[in-house]
Short mmCIF file of C-alpha atoms and ligand atoms in Angstrom, two decimals:
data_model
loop_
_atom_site.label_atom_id
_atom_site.label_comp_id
_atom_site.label_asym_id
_atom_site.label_seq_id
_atom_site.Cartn_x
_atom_site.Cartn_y
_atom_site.Cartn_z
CA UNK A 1261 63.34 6.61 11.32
CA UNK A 1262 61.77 6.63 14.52
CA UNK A 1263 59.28 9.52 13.42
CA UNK A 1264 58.46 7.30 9.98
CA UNK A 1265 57.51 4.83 11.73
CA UNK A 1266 55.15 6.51 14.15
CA UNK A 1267 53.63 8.64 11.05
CA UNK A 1268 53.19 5.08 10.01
CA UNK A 1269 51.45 3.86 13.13
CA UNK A 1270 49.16 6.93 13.32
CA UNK A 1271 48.32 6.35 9.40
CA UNK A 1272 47.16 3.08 10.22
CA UNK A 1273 45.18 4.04 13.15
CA UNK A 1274 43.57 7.17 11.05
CA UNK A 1275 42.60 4.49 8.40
CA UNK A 1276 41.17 2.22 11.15
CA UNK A 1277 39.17 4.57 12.65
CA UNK A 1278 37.82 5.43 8.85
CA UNK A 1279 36.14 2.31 8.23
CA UNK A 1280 35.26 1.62 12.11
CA UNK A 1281 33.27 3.50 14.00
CA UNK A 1282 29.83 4.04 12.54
CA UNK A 1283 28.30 2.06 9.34
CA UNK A 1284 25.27 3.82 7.77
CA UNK A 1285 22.80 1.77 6.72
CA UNK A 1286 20.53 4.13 4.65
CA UNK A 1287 16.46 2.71 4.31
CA UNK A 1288 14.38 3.99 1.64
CA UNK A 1289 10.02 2.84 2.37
CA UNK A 1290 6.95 4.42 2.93
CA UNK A 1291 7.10 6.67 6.03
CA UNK A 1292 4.09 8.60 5.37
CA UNK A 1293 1.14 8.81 3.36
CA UNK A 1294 -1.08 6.29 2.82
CA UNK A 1295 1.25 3.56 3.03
CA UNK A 1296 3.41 4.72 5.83
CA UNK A 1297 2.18 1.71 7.84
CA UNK A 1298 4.26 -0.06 5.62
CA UNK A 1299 7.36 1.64 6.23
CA UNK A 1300 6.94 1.69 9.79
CA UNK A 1301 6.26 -1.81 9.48
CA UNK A 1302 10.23 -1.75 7.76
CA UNK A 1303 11.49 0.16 11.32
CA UNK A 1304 10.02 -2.42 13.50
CA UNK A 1305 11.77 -5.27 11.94
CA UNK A 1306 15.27 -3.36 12.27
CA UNK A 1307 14.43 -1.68 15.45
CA UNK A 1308 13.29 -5.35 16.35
CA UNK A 1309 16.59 -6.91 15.05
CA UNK A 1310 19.09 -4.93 16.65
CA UNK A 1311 17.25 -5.25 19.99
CA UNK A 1312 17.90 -8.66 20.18
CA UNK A 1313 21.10 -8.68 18.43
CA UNK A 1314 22.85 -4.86 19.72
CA UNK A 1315 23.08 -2.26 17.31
CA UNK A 1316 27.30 -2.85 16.92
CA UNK A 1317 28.80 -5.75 14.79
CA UNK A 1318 32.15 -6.26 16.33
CA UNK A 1319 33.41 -2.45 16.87
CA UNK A 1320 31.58 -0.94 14.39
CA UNK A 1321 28.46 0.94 15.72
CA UNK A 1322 25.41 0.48 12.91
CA UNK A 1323 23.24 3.66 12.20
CA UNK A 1324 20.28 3.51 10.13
CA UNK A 1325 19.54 6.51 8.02
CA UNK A 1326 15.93 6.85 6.74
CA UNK A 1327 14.54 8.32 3.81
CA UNK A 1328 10.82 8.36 2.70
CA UNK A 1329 9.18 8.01 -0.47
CA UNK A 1330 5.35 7.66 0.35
CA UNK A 1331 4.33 6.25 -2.96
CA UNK A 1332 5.94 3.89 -5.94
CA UNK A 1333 8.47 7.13 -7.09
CA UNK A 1334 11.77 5.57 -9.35
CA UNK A 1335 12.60 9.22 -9.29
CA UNK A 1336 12.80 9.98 -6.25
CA UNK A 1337 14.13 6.92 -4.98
CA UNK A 1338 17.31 6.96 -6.91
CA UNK A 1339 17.69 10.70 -6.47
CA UNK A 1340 17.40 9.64 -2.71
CA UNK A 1341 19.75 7.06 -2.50
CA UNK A 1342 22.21 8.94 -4.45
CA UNK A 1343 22.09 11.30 -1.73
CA UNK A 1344 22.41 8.83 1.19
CA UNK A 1345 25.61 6.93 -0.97
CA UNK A 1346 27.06 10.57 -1.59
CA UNK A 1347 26.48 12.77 0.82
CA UNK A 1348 25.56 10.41 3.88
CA UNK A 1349 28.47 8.20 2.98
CA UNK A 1350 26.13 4.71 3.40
CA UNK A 1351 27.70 1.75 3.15
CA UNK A 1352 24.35 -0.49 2.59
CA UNK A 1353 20.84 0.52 0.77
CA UNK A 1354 17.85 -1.26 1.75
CA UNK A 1355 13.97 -1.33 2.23
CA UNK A 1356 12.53 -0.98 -0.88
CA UNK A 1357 8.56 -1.19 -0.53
CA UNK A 1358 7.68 -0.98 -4.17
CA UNK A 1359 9.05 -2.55 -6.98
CA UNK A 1360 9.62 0.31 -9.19
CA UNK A 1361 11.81 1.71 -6.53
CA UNK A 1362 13.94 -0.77 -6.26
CA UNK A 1363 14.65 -1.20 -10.12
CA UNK A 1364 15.66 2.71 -10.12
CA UNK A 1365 18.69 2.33 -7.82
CA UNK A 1366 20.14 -0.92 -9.25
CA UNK A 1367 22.44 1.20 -11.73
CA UNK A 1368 23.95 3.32 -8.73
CA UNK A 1369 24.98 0.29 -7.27
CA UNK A 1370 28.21 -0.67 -8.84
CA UNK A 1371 29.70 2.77 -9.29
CA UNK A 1372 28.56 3.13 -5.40
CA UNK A 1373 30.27 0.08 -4.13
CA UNK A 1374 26.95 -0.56 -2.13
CA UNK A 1375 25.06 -3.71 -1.86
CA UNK A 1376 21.36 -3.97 -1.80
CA UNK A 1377 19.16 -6.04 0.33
CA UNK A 1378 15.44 -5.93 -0.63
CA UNK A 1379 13.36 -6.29 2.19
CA UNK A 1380 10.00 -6.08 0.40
CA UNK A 1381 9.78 -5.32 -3.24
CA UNK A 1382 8.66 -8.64 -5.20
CA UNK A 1383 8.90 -8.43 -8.83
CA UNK A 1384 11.52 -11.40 -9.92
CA UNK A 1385 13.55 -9.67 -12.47
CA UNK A 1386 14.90 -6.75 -9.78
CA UNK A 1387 17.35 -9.46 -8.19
CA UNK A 1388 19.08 -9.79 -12.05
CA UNK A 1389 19.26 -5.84 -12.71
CA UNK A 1390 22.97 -6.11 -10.94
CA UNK A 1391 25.16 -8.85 -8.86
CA UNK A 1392 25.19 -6.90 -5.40
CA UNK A 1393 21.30 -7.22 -5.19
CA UNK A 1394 20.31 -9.83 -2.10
CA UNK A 1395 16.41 -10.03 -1.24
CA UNK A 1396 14.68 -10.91 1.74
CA UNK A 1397 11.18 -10.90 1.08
CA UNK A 1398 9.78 -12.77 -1.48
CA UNK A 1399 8.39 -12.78 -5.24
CA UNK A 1400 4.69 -13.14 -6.38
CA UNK A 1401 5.59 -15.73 -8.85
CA UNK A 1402 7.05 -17.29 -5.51
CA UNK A 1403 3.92 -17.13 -3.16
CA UNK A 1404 1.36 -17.35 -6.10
CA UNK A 1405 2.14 -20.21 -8.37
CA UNK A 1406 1.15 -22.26 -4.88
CA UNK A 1407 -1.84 -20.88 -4.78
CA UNK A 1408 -3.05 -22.69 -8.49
CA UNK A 1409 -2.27 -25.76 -6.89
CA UNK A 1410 -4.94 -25.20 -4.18
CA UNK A 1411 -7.33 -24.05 -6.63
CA UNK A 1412 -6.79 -26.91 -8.75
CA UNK A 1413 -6.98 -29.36 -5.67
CA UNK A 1414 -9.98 -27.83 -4.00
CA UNK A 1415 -11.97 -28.28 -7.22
CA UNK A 1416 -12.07 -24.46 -8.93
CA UNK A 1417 -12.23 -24.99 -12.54
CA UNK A 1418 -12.52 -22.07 -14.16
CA UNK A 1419 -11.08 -18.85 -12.97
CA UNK A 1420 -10.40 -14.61 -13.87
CA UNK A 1421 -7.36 -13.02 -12.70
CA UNK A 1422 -7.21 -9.04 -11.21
CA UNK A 1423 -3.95 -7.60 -10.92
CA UNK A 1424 -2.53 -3.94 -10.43
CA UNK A 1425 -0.65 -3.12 -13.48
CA UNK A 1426 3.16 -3.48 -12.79
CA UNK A 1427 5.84 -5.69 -12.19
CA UNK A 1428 4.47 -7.51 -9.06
CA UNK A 1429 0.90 -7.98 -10.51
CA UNK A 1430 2.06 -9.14 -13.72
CA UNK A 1431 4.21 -11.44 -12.32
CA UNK A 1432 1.59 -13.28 -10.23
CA UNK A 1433 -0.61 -13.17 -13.02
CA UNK A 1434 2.13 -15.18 -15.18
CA UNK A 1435 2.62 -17.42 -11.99
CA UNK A 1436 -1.40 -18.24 -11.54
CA UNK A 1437 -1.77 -18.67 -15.06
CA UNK A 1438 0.82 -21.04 -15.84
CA UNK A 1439 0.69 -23.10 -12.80
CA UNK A 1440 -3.12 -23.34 -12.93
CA UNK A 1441 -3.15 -23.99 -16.78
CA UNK A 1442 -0.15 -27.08 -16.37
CA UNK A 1443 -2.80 -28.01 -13.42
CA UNK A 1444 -5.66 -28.38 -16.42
CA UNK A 1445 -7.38 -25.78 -15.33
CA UNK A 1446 -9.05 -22.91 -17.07
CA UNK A 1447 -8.29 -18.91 -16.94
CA UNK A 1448 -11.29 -17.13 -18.42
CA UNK A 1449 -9.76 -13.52 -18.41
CA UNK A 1450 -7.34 -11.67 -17.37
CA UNK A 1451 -7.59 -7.87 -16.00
CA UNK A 1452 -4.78 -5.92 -15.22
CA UNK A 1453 -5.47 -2.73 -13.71
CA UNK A 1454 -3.77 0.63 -12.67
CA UNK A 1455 -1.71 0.90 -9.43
CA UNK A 1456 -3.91 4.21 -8.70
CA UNK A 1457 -7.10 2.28 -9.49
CA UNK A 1458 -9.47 2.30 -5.80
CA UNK A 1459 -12.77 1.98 -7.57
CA UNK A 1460 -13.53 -1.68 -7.90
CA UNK A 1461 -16.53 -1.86 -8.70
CA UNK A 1462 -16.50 -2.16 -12.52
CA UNK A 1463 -14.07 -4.83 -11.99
CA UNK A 1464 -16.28 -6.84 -9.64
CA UNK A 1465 -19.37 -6.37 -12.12
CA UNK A 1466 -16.85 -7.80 -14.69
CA UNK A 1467 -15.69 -10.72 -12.43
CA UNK A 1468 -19.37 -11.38 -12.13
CA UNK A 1469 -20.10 -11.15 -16.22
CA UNK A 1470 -16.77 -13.62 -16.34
CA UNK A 1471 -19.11 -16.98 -15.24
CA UNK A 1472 -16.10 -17.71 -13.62
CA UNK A 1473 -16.22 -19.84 -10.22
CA UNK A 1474 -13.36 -18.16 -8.51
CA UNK A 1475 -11.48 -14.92 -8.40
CA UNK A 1476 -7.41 -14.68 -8.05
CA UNK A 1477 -6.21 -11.07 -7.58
CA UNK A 1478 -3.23 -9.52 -7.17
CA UNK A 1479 -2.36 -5.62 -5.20
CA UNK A 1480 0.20 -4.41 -2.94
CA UNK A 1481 -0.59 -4.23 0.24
CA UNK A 1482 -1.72 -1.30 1.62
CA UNK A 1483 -5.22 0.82 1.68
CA UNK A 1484 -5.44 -0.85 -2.31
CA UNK A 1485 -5.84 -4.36 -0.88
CA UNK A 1486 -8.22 -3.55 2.02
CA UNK A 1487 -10.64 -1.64 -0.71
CA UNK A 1488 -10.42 -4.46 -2.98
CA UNK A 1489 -11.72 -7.21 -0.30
CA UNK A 1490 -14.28 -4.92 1.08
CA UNK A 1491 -15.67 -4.44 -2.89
CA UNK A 1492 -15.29 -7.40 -3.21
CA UNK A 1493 -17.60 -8.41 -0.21
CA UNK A 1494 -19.95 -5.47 -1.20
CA UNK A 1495 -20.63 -6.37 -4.68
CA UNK A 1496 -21.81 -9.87 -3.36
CA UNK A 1497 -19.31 -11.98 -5.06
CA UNK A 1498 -18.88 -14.00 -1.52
CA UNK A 1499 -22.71 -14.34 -1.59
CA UNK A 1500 -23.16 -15.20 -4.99
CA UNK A 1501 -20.16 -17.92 -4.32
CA UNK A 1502 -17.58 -16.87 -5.96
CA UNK A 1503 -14.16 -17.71 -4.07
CA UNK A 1504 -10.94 -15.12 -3.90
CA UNK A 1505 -8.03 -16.26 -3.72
CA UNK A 1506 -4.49 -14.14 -3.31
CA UNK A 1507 -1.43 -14.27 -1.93
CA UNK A 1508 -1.35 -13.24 1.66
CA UNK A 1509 -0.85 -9.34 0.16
CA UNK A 1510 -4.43 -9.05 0.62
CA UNK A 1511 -5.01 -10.70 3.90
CA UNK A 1512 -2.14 -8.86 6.06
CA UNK A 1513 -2.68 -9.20 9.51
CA UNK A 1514 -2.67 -4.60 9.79
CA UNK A 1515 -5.71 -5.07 7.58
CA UNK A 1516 -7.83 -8.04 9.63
CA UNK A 1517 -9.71 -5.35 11.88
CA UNK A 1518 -10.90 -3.42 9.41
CA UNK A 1519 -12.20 -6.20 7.26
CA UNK A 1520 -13.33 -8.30 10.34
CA UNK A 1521 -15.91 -11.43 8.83
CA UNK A 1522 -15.60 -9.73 5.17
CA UNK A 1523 -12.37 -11.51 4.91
CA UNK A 1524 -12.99 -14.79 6.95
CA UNK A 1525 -12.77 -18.31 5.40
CA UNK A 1526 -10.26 -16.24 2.80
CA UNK A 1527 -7.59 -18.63 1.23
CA UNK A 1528 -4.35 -17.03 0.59
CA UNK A 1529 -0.84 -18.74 0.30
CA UNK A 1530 2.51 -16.38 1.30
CA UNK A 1531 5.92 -16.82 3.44
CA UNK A 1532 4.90 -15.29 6.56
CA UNK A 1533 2.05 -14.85 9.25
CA UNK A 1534 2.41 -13.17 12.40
CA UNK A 1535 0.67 -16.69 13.93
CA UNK A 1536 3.65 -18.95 12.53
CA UNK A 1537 4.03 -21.08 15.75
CA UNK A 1538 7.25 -21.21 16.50
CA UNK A 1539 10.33 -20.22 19.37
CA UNK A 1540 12.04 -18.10 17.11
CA UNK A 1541 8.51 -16.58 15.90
CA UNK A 1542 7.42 -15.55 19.31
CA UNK A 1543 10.79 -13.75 20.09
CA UNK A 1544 10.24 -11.92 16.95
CA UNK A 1545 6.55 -10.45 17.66
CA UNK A 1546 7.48 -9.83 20.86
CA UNK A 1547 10.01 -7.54 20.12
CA UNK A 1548 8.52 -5.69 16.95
CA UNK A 1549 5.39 -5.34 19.18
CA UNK A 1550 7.33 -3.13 21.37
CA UNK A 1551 8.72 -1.41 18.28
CA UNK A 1552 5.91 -1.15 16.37
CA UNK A 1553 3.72 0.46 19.88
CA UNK A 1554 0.27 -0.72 18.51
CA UNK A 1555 0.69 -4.39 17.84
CA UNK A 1556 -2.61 -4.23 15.38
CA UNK A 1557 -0.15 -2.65 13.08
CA UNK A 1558 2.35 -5.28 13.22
CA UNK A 1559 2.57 -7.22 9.09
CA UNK A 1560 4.48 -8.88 6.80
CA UNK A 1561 7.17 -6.05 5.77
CA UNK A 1562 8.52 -6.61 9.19
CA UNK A 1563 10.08 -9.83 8.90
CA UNK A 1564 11.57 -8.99 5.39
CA UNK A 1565 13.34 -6.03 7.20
CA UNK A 1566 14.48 -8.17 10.18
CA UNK A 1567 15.89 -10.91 7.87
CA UNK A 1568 17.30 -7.91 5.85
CA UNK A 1569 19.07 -6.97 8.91
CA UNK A 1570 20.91 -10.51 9.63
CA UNK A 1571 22.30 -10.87 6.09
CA UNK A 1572 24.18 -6.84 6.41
CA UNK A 1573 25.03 -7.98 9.72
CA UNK A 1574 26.56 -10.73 8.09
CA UNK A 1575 27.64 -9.10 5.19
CA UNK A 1576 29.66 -6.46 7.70
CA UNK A 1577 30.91 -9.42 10.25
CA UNK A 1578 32.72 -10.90 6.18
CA UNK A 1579 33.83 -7.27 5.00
CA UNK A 1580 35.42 -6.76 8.57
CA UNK A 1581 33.02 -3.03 8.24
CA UNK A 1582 35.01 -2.58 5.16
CA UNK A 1583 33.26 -1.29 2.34
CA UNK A 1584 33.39 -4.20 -0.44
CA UNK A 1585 30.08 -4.59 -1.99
CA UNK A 1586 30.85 -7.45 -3.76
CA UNK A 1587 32.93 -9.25 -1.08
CA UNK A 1588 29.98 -8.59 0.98
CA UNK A 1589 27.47 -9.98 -1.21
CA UNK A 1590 29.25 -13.52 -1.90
CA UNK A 1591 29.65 -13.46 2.30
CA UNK A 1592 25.69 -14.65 2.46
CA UNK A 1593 25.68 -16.78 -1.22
CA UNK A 1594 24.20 -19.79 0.55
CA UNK A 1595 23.33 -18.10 4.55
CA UNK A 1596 20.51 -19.98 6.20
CA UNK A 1597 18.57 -19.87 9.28
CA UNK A 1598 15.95 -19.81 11.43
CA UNK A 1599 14.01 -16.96 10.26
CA UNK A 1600 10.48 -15.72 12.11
CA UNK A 1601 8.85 -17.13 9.35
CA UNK A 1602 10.36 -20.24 9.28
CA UNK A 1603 14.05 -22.30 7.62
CA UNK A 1604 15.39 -20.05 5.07
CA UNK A 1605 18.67 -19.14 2.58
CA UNK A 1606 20.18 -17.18 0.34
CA UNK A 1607 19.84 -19.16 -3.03
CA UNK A 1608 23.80 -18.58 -4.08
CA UNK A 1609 22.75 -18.51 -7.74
CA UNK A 1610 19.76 -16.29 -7.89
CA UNK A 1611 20.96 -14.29 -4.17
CA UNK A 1612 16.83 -14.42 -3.60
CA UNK A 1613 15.40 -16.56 -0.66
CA UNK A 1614 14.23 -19.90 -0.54
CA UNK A 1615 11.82 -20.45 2.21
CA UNK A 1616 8.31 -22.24 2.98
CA UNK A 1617 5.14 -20.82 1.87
CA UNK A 1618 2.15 -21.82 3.67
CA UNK A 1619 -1.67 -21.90 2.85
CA UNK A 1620 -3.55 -19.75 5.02
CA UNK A 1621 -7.14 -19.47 5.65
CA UNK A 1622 -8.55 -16.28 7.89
CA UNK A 1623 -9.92 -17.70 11.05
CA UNK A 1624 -11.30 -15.81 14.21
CA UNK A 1625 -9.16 -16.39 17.52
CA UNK A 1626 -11.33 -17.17 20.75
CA UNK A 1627 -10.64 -13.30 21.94
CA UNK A 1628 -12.81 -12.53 18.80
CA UNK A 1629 -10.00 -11.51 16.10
CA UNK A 1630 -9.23 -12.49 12.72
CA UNK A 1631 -5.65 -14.06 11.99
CA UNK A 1632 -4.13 -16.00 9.33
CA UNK A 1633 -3.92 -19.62 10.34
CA UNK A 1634 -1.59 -21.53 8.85
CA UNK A 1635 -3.00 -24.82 7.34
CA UNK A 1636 -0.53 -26.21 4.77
CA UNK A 1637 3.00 -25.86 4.04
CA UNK A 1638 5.16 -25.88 0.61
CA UNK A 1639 8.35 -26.22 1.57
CA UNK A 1640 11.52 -24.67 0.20
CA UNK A 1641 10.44 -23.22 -2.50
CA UNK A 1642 12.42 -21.35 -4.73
CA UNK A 1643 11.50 -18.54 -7.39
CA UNK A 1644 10.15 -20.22 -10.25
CA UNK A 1645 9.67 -16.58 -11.40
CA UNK A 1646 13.46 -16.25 -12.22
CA UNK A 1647 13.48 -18.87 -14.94
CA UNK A 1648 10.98 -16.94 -16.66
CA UNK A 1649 13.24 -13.23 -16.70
CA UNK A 1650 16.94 -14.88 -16.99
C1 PHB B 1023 6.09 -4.41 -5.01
O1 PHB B 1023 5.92 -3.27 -5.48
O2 PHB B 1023 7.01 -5.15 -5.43
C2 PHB B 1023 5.17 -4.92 -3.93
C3 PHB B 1023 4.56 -4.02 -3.06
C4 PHB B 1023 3.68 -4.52 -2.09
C5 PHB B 1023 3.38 -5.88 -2.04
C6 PHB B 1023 3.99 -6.76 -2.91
C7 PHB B 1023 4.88 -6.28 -3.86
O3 PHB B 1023 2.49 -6.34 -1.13
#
């Protein structure tokens, strides 16, 4: 009996040990290539997050396990995070730069037992591909359908829209188009281009050809966006008057130095700028500045990845570091707090986040650098983007 019963005992301590210990987190981004500032832009918010919060959530130690897909690659993302769920043994997936990505792993999930938290890709349909999907970021219908509104109030009238040629692009198209048409204004064409495209030029001659009065484009960050407002500068659209207006994609702060004056006076509208003035905001940037090393690097993936980071701490504080994806998932249905970038939550319904988004227009600081200053504010918004896929 007495040797059952310590069998027992040691059983139960094997077991304990088994789901204690260490939980893998595996990452999937950009970690090289010509978007690796992206991805680095990922670490700093989780290298950020779990120096101000430990890297342990109650016993359980928390490793992050990276894995690198330089470009938009559904192949090689799921083949990736097959990997880290099999042979890594991860009990969480997240990052997810680009949208196509992040649609290519949704089917492992289930069969996995591994939730998914989204800290950047921002097409609105990815969050109804499967239940255990949580995002942290944001969607383009999300942080563009605001930006009609200022169009519409600040007198444009008649406008063309540019966007890259997948999920996120045609998304924000959709959400320009319909906001700004309700708003009785006028969309004279509509040019949807590829994700490889970095010649602008023929678009810009065909923005000019349009007779339209402003400009609303759509690209994912990254060396795409920074061409795009430099052609745009170069082709003389700013001279000849004709506004551009974006979500804050195409301002990010990483970007500001390079495109110095070309970009100042820009309107965009988004969820986050490094500049957001408040307490929690300054403990933020100063802790992904140290992460980060060159603060001129610092952008908007961060904070997606450092709110990704509270919601699978929360998700492991619920499970107890047991592995129950969907126990985990309806742990932060309805989670809010003071994010970075301002009051946010997990929507319990769509599991995406409602949060402010604020106008922005680029402004130069007094030390002679360009930032996004926050000028406006639509609070709480939702993603109107969702009623459109479901
Ligand atoms: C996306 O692929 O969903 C994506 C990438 C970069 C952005 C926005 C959206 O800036």
């Amino acid at each position: 009996m007495k040797k059952i019963l310590l069998g027992a005992v040691a059983a139960i301590a094997l077991c304990g040990s088994a789901y204690a210990d260490t939980i893998k987190v595996g990452v999937i981004g950009p970690f090289s290539g010509p978007f690796a500032i992206q991805g680095k832009n990922f670490k700093a918010g989780i290298d950020a997050y779990m120096a101000l919060n430990g890297s342990k959530v109650g016993d359980d130690d928390i490793q992050i396990v990276y894995r690198d897909v330089p470009q938009a690659d559904p192949a090689q993302s799921k083949a990736l995070a097959q990997e880290l769920v099999v042979k890594e043994g991860v009990q969480y997936l997240a990052g997810f730069y680009f949208t196509p990505d992040a649609m290519a792993v949704t089917p492992l999930l289930k069969q996995g037992n591994v939730p998914m938290v989204v800290m950047n890709a921002a097409t609105s349909a990815i969050i109804t591909k499967s239940p255990l999907i949580v995002r942290t970021s944001f969607t383009t219908w999300q942080t563009s359908a605001p930006m009609a509104k200022v169009a519409k109030e600040r007198g444009v009238k008649k406008v063309i829209t540019v966007v890259s040629d997948y999920g996120p692009g045609v998304d924000s198209e959709n959400a320009f188009k319909a906001t700004f048409t309700a708003e009785g204004g006028e969309v004279v064409d509509s040019i949807r281009m590829p994700l490889s495209t970095n010649d602008f030029s023929p678009i810009m001659q065909r923005v000019k050809d349009s007779g339209a009065d402003a400009v609303f484009a759509f690209l994912p960050s990254g060396p795409t966006t920074l061409g795009f407002v430099k052609a745009y500068n170069d082709n003389g659209l700013k001279k000849a008057g004709v506004q551009l207006l974006a979500p804050g994609d195409l301002t990010q702060e990483s970007d500001l130095p390079a495109l110095g004056e070309a970009a100042e006076g820009m309107l965009t509208t988004f969820h986050y700028a490094i500049s957001h003035d408040s307490a929690e905001n300054k403990k933020f940037v100063e802790a992904a500045h140290k992460a980060i090393g060159n603060p001129a690097e610092l952008s908007f993936p961060s904070v997606g990845a450092y709110d990704g980071m509270h919601v699978i701490y929360k998700m492991i504080e619920a499970t107890g570091g047991e592995q129950d994806a969907q126990k985990a998932v309806d742990a932060v249905k309805g989670l809010s707090w003071e994010s970075p970038r301002g009051p946010v939550s997990i929507d319990p319904e769509t599991r995406h986040m409602t949060q402010n988004i604020y106008l922005r227009e680029v402004a130069k600081a007094d030390d002679g650098t360009y930032y996004n200053k926050e000028i406006a504010t639509f609070e709480n918004q939702g993603d109107p983007g969702l009623a459109e896929v479901k």
